[in-house]
Coordinates of C-alpha atoms and ligand atoms in Angstrom, one line a residue:
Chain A
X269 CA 69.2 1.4 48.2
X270 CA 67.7 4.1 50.4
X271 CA 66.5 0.9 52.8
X272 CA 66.5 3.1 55.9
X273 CA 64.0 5.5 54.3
X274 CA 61.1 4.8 55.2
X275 CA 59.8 1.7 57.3
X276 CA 57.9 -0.9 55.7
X277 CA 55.0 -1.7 57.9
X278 CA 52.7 -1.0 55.1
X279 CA 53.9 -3.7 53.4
X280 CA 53.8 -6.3 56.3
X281 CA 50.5 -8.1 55.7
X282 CA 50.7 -8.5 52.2
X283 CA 54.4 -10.0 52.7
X284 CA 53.1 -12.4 55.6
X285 CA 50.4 -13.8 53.1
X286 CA 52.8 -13.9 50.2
X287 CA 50.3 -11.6 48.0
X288 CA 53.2 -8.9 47.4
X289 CA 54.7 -8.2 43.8
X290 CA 58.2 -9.0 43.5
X291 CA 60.1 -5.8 43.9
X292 CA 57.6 -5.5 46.9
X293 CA 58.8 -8.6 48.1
X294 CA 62.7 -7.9 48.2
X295 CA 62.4 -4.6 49.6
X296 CA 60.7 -5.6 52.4
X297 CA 63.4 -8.7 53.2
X298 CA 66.3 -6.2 52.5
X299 CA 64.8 -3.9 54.8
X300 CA 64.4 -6.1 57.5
X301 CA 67.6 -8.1 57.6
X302 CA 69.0 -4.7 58.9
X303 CA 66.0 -3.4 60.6
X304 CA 65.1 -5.0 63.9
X305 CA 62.1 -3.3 65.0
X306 CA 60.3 -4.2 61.6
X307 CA 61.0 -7.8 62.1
X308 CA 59.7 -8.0 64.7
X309 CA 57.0 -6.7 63.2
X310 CA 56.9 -8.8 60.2
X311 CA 57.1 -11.7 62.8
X312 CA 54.2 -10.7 64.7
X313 CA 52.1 -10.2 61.5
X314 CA 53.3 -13.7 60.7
X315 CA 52.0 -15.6 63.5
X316 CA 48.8 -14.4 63.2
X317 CA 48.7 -14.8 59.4
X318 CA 49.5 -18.6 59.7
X319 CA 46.7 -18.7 61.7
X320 CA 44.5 -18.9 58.9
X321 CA 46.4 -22.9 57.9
X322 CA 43.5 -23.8 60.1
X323 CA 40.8 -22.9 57.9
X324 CA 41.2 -25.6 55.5
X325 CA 40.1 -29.2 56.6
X326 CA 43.1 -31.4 57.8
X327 CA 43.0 -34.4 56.0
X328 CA 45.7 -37.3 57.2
X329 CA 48.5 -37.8 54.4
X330 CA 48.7 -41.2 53.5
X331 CA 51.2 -43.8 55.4
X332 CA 54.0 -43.5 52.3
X333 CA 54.3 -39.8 52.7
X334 CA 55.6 -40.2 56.6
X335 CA 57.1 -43.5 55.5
X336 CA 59.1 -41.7 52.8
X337 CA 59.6 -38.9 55.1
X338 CA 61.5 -40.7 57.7
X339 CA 63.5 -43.0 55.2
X340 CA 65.0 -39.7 53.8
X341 CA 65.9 -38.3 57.5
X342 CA 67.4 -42.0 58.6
X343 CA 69.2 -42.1 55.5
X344 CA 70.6 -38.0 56.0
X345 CA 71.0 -38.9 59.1
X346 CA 73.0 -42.4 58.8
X347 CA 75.3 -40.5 55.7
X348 CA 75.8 -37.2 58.0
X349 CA 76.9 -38.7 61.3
X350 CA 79.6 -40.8 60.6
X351 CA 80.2 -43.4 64.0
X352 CA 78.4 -41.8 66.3
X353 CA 77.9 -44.8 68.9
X354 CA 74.2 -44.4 69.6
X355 CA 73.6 -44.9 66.0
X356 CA 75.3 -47.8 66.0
X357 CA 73.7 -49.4 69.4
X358 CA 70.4 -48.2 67.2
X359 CA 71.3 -50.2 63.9
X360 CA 72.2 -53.5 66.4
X361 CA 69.1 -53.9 67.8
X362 CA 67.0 -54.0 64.7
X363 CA 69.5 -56.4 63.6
X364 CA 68.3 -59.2 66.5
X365 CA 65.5 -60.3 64.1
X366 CA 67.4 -60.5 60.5
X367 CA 68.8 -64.0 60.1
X368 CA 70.7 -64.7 57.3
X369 CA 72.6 -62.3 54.5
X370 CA 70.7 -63.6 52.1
X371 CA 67.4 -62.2 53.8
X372 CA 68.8 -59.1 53.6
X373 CA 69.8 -59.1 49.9
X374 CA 65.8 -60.0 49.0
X375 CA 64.1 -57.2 50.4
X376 CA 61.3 -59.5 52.4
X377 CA 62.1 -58.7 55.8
X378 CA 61.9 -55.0 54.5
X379 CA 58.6 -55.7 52.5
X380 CA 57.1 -57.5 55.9
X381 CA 57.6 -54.5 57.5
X382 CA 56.0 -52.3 55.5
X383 CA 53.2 -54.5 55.3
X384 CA 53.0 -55.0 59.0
X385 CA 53.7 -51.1 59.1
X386 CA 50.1 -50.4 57.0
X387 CA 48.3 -53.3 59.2
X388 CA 49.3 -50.8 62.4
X389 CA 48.5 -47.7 61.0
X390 CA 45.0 -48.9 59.8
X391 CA 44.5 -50.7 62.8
X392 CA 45.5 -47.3 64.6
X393 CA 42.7 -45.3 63.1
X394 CA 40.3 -47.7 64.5
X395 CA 41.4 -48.2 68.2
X396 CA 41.4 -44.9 70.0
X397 CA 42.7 -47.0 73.2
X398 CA 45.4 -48.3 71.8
X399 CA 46.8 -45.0 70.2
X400 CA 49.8 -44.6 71.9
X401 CA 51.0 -48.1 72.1
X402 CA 50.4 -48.3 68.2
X403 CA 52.4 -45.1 67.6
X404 CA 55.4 -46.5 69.3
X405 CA 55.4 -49.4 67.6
X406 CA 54.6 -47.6 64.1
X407 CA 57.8 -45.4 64.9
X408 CA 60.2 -48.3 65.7
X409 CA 58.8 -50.2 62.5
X410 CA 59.6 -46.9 60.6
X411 CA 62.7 -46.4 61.7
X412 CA 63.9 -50.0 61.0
X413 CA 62.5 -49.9 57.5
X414 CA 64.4 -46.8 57.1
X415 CA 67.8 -48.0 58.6
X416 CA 67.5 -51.4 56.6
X417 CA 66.4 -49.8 53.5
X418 CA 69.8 -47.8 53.8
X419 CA 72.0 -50.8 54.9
X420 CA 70.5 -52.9 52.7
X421 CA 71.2 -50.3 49.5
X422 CA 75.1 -50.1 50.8
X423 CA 75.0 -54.0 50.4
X424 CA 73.5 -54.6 47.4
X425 CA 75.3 -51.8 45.8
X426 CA 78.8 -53.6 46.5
X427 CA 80.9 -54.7 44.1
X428 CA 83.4 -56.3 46.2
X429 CA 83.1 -58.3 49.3
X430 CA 86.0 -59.1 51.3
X431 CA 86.5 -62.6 53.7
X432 CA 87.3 -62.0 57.1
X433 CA 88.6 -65.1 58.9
X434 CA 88.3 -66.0 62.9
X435 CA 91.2 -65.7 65.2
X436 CA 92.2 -65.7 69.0
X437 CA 88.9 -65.9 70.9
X438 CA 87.1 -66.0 68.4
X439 CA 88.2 -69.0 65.8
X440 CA 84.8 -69.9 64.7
X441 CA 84.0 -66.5 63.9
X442 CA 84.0 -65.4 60.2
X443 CA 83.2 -61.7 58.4
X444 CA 82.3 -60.2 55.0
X445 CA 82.9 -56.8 54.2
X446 CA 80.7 -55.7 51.2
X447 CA 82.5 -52.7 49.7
X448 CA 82.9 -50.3 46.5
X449 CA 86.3 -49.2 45.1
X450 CA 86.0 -45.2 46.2
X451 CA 83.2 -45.0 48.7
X452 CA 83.5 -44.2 51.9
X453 CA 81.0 -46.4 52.7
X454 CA 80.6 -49.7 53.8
X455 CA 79.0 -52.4 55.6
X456 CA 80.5 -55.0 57.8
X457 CA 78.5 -58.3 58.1
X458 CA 80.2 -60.5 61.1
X459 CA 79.1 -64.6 61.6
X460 CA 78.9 -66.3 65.2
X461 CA 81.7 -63.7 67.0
X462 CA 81.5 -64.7 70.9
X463 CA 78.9 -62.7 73.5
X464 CA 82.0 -59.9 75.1
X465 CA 81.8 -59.8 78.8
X466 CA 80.7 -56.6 80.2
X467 CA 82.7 -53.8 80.1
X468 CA 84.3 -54.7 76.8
X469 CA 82.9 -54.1 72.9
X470 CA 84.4 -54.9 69.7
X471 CA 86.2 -52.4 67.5
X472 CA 86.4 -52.3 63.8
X473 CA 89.8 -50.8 61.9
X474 CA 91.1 -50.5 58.9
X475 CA 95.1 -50.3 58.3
X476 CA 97.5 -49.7 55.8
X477 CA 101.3 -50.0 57.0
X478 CA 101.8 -46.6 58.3
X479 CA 98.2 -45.8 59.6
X480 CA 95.8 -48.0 61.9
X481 CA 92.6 -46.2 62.0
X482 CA 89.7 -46.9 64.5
X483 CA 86.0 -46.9 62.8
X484 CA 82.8 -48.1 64.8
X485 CA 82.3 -50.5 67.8
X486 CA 79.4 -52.6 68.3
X487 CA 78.2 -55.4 70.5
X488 CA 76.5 -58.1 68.8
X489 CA 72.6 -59.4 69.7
X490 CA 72.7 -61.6 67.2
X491 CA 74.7 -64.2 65.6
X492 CA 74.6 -62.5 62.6
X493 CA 75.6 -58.9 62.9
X494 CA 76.1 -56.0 60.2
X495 CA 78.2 -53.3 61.1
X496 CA 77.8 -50.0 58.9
X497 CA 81.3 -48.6 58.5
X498 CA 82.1 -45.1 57.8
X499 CA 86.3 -44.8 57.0
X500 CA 87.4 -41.0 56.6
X501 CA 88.8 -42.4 52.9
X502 CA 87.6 -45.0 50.3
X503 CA 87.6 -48.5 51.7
X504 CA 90.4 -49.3 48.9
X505 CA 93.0 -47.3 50.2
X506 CA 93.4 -49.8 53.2
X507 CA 94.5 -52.6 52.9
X508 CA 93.7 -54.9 55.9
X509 CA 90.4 -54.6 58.1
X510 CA 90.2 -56.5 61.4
X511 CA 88.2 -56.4 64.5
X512 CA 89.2 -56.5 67.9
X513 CA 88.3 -56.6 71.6
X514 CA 88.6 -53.5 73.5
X515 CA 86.9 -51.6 76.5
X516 CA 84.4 -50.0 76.1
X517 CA 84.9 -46.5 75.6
X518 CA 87.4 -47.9 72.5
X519 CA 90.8 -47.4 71.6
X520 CA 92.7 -44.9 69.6
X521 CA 95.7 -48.2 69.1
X522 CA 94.0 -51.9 68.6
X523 CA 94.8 -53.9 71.4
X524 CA 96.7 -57.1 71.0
X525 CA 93.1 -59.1 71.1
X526 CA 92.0 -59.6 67.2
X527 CA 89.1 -61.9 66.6
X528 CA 88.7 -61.2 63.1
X529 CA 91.3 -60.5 60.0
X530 CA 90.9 -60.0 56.9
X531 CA 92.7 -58.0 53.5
X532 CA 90.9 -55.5 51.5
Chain B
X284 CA 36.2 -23.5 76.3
X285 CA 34.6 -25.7 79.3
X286 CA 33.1 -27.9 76.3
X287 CA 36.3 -28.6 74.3
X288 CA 39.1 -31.1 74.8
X289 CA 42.2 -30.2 76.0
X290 CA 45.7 -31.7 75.3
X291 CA 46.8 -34.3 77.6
X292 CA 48.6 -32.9 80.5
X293 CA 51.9 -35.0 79.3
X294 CA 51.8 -34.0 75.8
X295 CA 55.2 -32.7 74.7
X296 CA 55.2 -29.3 73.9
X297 CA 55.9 -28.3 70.0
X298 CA 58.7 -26.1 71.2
X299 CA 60.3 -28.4 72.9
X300 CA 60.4 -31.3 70.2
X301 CA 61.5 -29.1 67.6
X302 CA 64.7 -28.2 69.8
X303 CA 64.9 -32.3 69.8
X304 CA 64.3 -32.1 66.5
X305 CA 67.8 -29.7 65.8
X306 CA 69.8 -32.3 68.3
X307 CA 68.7 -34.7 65.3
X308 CA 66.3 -36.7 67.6
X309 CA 64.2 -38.5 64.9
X310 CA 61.6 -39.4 67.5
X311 CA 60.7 -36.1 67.4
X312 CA 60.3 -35.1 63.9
X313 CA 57.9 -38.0 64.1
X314 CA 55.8 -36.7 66.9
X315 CA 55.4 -33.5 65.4
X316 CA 54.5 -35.2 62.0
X317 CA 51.7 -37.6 63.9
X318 CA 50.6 -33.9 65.1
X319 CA 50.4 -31.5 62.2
X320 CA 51.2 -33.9 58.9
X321 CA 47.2 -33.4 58.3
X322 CA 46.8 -29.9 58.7
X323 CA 49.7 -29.6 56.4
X324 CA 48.1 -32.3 53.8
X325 CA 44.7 -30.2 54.3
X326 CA 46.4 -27.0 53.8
X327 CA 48.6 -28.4 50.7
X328 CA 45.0 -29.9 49.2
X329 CA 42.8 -26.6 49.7
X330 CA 45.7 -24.6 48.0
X331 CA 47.4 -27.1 45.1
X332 CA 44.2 -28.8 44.3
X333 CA 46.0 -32.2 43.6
X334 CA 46.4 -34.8 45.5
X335 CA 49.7 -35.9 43.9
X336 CA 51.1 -32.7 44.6
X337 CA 49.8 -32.2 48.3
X338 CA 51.6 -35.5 49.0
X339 CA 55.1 -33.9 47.5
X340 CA 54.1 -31.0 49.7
X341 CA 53.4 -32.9 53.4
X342 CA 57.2 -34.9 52.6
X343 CA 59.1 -31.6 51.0
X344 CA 57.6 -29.3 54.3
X345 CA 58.4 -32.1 57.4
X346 CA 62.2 -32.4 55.1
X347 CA 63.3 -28.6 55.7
X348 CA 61.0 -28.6 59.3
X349 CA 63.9 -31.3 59.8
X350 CA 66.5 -29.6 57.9
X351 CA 65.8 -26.1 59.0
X352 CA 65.3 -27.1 63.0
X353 CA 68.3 -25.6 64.0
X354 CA 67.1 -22.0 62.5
X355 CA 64.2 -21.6 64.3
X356 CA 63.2 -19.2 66.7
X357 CA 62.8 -20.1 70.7
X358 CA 61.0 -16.9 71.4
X359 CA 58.4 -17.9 69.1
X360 CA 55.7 -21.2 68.5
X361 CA 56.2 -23.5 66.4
X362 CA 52.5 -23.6 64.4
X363 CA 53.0 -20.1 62.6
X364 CA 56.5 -21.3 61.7
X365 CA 55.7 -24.8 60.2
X366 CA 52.4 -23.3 58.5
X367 CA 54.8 -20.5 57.3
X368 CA 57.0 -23.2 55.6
X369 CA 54.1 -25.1 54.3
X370 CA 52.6 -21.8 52.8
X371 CA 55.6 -21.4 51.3
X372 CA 56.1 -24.3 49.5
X373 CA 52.8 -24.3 48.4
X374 CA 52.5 -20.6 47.0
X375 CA 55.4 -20.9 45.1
X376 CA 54.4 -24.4 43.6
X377 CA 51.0 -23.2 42.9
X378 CA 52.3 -19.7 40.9
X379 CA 55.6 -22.4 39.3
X380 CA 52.2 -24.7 37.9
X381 CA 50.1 -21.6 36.9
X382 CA 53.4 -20.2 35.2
X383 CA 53.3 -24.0 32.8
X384 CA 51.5 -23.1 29.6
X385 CA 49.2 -26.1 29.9
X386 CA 48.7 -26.2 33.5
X387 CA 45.3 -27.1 34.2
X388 CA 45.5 -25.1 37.2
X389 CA 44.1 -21.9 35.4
X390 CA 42.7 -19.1 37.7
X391 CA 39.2 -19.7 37.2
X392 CA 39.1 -23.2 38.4
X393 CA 40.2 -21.4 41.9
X394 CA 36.9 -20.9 43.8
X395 CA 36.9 -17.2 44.5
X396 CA 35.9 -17.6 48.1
X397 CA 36.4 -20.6 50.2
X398 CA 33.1 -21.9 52.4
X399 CA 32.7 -20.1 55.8
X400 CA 35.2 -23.0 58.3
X401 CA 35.6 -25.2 55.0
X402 CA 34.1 -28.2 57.1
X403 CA 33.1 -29.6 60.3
X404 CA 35.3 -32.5 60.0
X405 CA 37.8 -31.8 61.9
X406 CA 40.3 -34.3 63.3
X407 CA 39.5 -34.9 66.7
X408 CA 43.2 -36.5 67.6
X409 CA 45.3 -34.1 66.5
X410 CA 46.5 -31.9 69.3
X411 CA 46.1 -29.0 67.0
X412 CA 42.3 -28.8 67.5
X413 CA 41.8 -26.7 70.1
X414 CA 43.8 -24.1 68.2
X415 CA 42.2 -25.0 64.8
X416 CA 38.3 -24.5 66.9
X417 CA 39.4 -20.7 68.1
X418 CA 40.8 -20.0 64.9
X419 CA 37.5 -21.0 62.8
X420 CA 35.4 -19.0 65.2
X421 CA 37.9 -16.1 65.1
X422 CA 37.8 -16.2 61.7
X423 CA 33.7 -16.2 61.8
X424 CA 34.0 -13.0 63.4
X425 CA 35.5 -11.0 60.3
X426 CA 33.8 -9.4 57.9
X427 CA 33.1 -11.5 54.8
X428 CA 35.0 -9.1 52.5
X429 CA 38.1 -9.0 55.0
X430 CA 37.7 -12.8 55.2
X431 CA 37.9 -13.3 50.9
X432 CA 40.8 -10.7 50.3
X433 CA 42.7 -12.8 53.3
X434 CA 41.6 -16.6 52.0
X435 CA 42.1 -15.4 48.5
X436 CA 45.8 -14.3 48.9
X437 CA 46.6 -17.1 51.6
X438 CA 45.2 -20.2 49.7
X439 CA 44.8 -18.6 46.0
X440 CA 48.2 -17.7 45.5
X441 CA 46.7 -14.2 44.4
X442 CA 48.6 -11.0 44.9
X443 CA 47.2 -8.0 46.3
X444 CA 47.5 -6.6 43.0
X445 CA 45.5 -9.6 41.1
X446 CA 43.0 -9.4 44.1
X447 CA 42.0 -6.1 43.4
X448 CA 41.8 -6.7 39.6
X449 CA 39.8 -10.2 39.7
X450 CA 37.7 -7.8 42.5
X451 CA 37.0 -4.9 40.6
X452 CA 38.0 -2.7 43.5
X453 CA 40.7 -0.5 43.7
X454 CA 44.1 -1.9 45.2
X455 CA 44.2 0.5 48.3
X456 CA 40.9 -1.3 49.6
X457 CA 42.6 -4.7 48.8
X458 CA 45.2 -3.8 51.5
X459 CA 43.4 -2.2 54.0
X460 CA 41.0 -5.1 54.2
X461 CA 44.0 -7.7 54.5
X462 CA 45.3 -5.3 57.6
X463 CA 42.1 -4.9 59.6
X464 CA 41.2 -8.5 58.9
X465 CA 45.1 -9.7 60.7
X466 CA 44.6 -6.9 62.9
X467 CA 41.2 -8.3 63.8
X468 CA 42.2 -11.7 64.2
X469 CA 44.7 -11.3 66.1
X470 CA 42.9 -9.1 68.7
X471 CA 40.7 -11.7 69.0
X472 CA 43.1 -14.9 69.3
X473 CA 45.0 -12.7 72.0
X474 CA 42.0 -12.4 73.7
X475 CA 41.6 -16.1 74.1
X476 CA 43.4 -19.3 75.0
X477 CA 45.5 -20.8 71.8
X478 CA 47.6 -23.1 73.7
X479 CA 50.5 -22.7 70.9
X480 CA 50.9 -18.7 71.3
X481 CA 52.2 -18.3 74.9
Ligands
LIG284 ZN1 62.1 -0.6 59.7

């Protein structure tokens, strides 16, 4: 292709509104990947085309299209960033108000949300003054609807669940891990484990006999507790989880302090 | 500009949330959502004609704004790029529906030419209004003629090529009315205060 014959400013407002025929179309985007100048060009043209978005009439979406929005990004973002500790520290706080397992597995914690969720954004339209308290709450509703929908789907999805019983400090403490053979996915849901002192945080890992390998820490709020976890292979090629009492920046070796044991 | 509202003083800039945006900071993508999700659901409406469809639309653009975070451009604002992702998405849905044999959405159902500032309810929360008032009094300014070939192409999906056709007037014009119309828009928008083009 002769691309460095001839410029292709001619070309530029009929590319910035998408009106160009095909072949158009490509030359112009060949040319500029290796012509500077004209992207810049084309850039400039752009701005000012996009401009005209304004003319039509903004009309606000309704609440599903920003609640399905921000389900997909949580759920990216919980799949994508495998133990990253403010993710964690995020998923534990929602967790203060979910009682029982069994709340989880029905769905009506999640379905009060969402209905509490549509009495704030209606509410929102109507009380200017309270705008940006509203929006903060809408956003933390959101994003707990989001993060339960998608620990909620690793649970009920199981098809195995594994005891974990109480040791050391922690006798009266019990565990279930709900897991599927081949996924790297799973969630940990830990019953009545002791409030740490400061400076220390729990530690999840999975073993086999010639690997011990660290996964997430968490601190619980609550006396029930799940605990997303995100091994580097399938669940069932371990085959013991525990949980253990470390500082807090966490361990690369368990320490000798296990609270909960269990096999996979 | 005395008359007109102006963005609270704390307001986070665009720019900056979208960089918050790339570090993966969902708070962000929700901000600018709250911000722009109507102009995009406005924009999506005027140019898909369904309300199904504009709703796909408002999720699939805020999904690669989130995806595509990391690719945009610091030396440039963040409207132009998010309204170029959104046109996007909708010109090639439009043209992908017209393309269906039984599409309903057949050429002549697309009004020729758009009403002169579509409406005068415009959102008076969004932090987009101040630009959305220049722009509409900007666009005022434009010959009718310059005005149609630009609306027709940017919300009708129409090439330059079908625009002169469904015109009756010969392609050369088509193009030279689309260049003086951006050229004269954007001479006047420099001219002025759009608080999104520093
Ligand atoms: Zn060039």
């Amino acid at each position: 292709m002769e691309m460095h014959a001839e410029h292709i400013e001619e070309l530029a407002e009929g590319y910035a509104l998408g009106a160009l025929e095909p072949g158009e179309r490509v030359r112009v985007e060949q040319h500029i990947a290796a012509c500077p100048p004209c992207k810049r060009h084309i850039d400039s043209v752009e701005d000012t085309t996009h401009m005209l978005a304004f003319v039509a009439t903004p009309v606000a979406p309704p609440p599903r299209c920003k609640l399905k929005l921000m389900e997909k990004v949580a759920r990216e973002q919980f799949l994508q960033t495998p133990t990253r500790r403010s993710r964690t520290v995020n998923a534990m706080s929602m967790w203060a108000a979910v009682a029982t397992v069994a709340f989880i597995m029905s769905g009506a914690w999640s379905m009060r949300l969402q209905q509490q969720l549509s009495e704030v954004t209606g509410a929102q339209n109507q009380i200017q003054g309270q705008l940006a308290s509203l929006q903060t709450e809408r956003a933390t509703m959101t994003a707990q609807i989001a993060q339960l929908t998608t620990l909620e789907s690793v649970v009920v999805a199981a098809e195995a669940v594994r005891s974990l019983h109480g040791a050391g400090s922690a006798a009266n403490a019990s565990a279930k891990t709900y897991m599927t053979p081949g996924k790297n996915e799973a969630v940990l849901i830990v019953h009545n484990l002791p409030q740490l002192p400061p400076g220390k945080i729990y530690q999840v890992w999975v073993a086999r006999p010639e690997l011990q390998q660290p996964l997430t820490m968490f601190n619980p709020v609550d006396t029930t507790e799940p605990v997303p976890l995100q091994p580097p292979e399938p669940m069932d090629s371990y085959n013991w989880i525990m949980v253990t009492i470390e500082d807090a920046a966490g361990a690369q070796q368990p320490s000798k302090d296990t609270v909960l044991f269990g096999e996979l | 500009m005395a008359q007109v509202q102006q963005p609270p003083a704390d307001a986070i800039r665009d720019e900056q949330l979208i960089e918050d945006v790339a570090r993966g900071d969902r708070h962000a993508i929700e901000v600018l959502y709250d911000r722009y999700s109507s102009a995009v659901f406005g924009l999506a409406l005027k140019t898909l004609r369904d309300r199904e469809a504009a709703e796909e639309a408002v999720q699939e653009v805020f999904w690669r704004v989130w995806q595509r975070a990391k690719s945009f451009d610091r030396n440039r604002s963040f409207a132009p790029w998010l309204f170029g992702i959104a046109h996007n998405y909708c010109i090639d849905e439009l043209r992908r529906r017209r393309a269906r044999p039984q599409s309903v959405y057949e050429d002549d159902e697309h009004p020729i030419l758009s009403g002169i500032a579509d409406s005068t309810d415009v959102s008076e929360a969004a932090l987009e209004s101040e630009q959305r008032r220049i722009v509409q009094s900007a666009l005022q300014q434009l010959p009718v003629e310059q005005r149609q070939a630009l609306e027709l192409a940017y919300f009708g999906g129409l090439t330059q090529q079908e625009i002169a056709a469904r015109l009756g007037n010969p392609l050369g014009t088509i193009k030279t009315r689309m260049r003086l119309g951006l050229q004269k828009l954007r001479g006047i928008l420099q001219g002025q205060y759009v608080p999104e083009q520093g």
